PDB file of C-alpha atoms in Angstrom:
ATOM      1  CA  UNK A 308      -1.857  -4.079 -13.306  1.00 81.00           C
ATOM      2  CA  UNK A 309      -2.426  -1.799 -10.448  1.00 89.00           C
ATOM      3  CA  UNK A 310      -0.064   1.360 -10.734  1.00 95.00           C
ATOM      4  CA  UNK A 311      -1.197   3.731  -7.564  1.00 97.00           C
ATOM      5  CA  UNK A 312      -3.983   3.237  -5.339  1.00 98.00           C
ATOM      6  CA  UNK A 313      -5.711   6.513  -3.420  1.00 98.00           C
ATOM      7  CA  UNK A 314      -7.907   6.413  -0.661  1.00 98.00           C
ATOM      8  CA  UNK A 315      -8.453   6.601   3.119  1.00 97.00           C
ATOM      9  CA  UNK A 316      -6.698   4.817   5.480  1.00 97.00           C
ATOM     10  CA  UNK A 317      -8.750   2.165   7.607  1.00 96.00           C
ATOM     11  CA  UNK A 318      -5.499   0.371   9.155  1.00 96.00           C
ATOM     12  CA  UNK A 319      -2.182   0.570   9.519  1.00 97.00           C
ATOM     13  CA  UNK A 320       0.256  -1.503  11.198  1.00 97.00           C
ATOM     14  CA  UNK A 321       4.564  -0.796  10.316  1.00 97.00           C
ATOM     15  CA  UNK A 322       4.394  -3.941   7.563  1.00 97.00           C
ATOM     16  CA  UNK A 323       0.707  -3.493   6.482  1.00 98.00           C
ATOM     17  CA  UNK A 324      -2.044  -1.003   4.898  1.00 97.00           C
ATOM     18  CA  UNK A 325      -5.689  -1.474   4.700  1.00 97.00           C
ATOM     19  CA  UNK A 326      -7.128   1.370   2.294  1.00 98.00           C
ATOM     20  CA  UNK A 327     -10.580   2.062   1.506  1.00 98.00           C
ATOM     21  CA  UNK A 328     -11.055   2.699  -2.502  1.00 98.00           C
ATOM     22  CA  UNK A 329     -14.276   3.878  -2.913  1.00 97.00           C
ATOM     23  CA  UNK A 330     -15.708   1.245  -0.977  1.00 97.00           C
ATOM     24  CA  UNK A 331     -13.026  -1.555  -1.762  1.00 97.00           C
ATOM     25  CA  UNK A 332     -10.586  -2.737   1.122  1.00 98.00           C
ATOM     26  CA  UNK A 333      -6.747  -3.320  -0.290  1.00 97.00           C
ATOM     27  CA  UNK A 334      -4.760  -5.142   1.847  1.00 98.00           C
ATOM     28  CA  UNK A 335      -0.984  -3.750   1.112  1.00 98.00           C
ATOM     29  CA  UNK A 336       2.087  -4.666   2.297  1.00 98.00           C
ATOM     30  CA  UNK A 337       4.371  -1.754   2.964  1.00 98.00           C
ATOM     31  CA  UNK A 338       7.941  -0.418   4.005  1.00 96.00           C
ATOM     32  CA  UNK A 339       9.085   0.948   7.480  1.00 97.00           C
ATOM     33  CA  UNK A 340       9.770   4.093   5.324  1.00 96.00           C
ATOM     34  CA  UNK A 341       6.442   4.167   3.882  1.00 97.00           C
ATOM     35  CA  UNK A 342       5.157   3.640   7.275  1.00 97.00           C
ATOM     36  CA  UNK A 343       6.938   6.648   8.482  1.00 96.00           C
ATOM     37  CA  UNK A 344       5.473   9.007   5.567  1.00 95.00           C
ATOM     38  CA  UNK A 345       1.443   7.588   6.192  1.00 96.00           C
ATOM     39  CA  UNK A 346       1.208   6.901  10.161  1.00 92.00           C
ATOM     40  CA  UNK A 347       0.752  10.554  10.347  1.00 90.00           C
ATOM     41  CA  UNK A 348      -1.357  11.289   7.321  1.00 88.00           C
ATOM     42  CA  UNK A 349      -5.024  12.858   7.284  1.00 85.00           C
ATOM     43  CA  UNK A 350      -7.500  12.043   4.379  1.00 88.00           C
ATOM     44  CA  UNK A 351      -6.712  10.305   1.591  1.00 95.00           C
ATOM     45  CA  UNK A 352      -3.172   9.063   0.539  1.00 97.00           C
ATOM     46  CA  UNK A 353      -1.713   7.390  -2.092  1.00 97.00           C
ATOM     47  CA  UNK A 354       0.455   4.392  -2.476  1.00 98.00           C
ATOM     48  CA  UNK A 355       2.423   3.470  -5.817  1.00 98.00           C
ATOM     49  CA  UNK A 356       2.264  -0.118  -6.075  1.00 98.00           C
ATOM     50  CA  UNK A 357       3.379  -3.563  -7.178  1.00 97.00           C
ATOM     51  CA  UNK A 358       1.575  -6.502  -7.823  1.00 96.00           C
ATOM     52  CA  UNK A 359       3.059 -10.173  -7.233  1.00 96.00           C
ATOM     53  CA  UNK A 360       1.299 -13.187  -8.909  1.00 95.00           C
ATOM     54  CA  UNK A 361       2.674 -16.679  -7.918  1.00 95.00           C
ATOM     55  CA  UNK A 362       1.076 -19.740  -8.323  1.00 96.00           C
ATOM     56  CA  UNK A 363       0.152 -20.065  -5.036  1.00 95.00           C
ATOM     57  CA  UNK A 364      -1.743 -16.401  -4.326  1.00 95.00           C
ATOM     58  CA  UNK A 365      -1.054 -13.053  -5.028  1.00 95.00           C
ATOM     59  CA  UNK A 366       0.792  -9.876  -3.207  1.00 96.00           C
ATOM     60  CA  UNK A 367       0.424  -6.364  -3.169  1.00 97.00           C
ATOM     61  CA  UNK A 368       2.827  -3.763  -2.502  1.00 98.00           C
ATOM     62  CA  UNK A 369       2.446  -0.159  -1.903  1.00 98.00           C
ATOM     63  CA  UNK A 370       5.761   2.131  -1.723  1.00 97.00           C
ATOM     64  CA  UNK A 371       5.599   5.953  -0.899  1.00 96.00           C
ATOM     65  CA  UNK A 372       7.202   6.898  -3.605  1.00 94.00           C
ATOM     66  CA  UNK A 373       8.122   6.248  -7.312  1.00 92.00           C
ATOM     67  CA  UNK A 374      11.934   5.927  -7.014  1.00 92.00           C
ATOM     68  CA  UNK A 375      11.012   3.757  -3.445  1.00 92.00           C
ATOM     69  CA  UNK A 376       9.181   1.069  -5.533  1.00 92.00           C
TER      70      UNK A 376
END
C-alpha cells in the first residue's frame, strides 16, 4: 500500500493533485480542506493517502492529515 506520498506539486485543481515523486506523476484525488492547506504551499508537500482497488480501476486519495484520512 501507499501510506504518504512527498513531492512537488505540478497541479492542483480543488478535487485533484498531480505530484511529482522523484520523477513519477500521482494523480490524487483530494478534499476541499486539503485543498485549502496545499493551494498555498512552496516546495515539497506531503499527502497521507488511501488506495482504492475495484475491479474496474483503481483510486488514490491523499488527505492533509492523519486524523483527515
Amino acid at each position: 500500500m501507499i501510506g504518504y506520498l512527498t513531492g512537488k506539486i505540478v497541479s492542483l485543481t480543488p478535487t485533484r493533485l498531480l505530484i511529482d515523486v522523484n520523477g513519477v506523476g500521482y494523480i490524487v484525488n483530494i478534499t476541499i480542506n486539503t485543498y485549502e492547506k496545499l493551494h498555498t504551499s512552496t516546495g515539497n508537500v506531503s499527502v497521507f493517502t488511501y488506495l482504492n482497488v475495484k475491479q474496474d480501476g483503481m483510486d488514490l486519495y491523499g488527505f492533509h492529515s492523519q486524523g483527515e484520512k
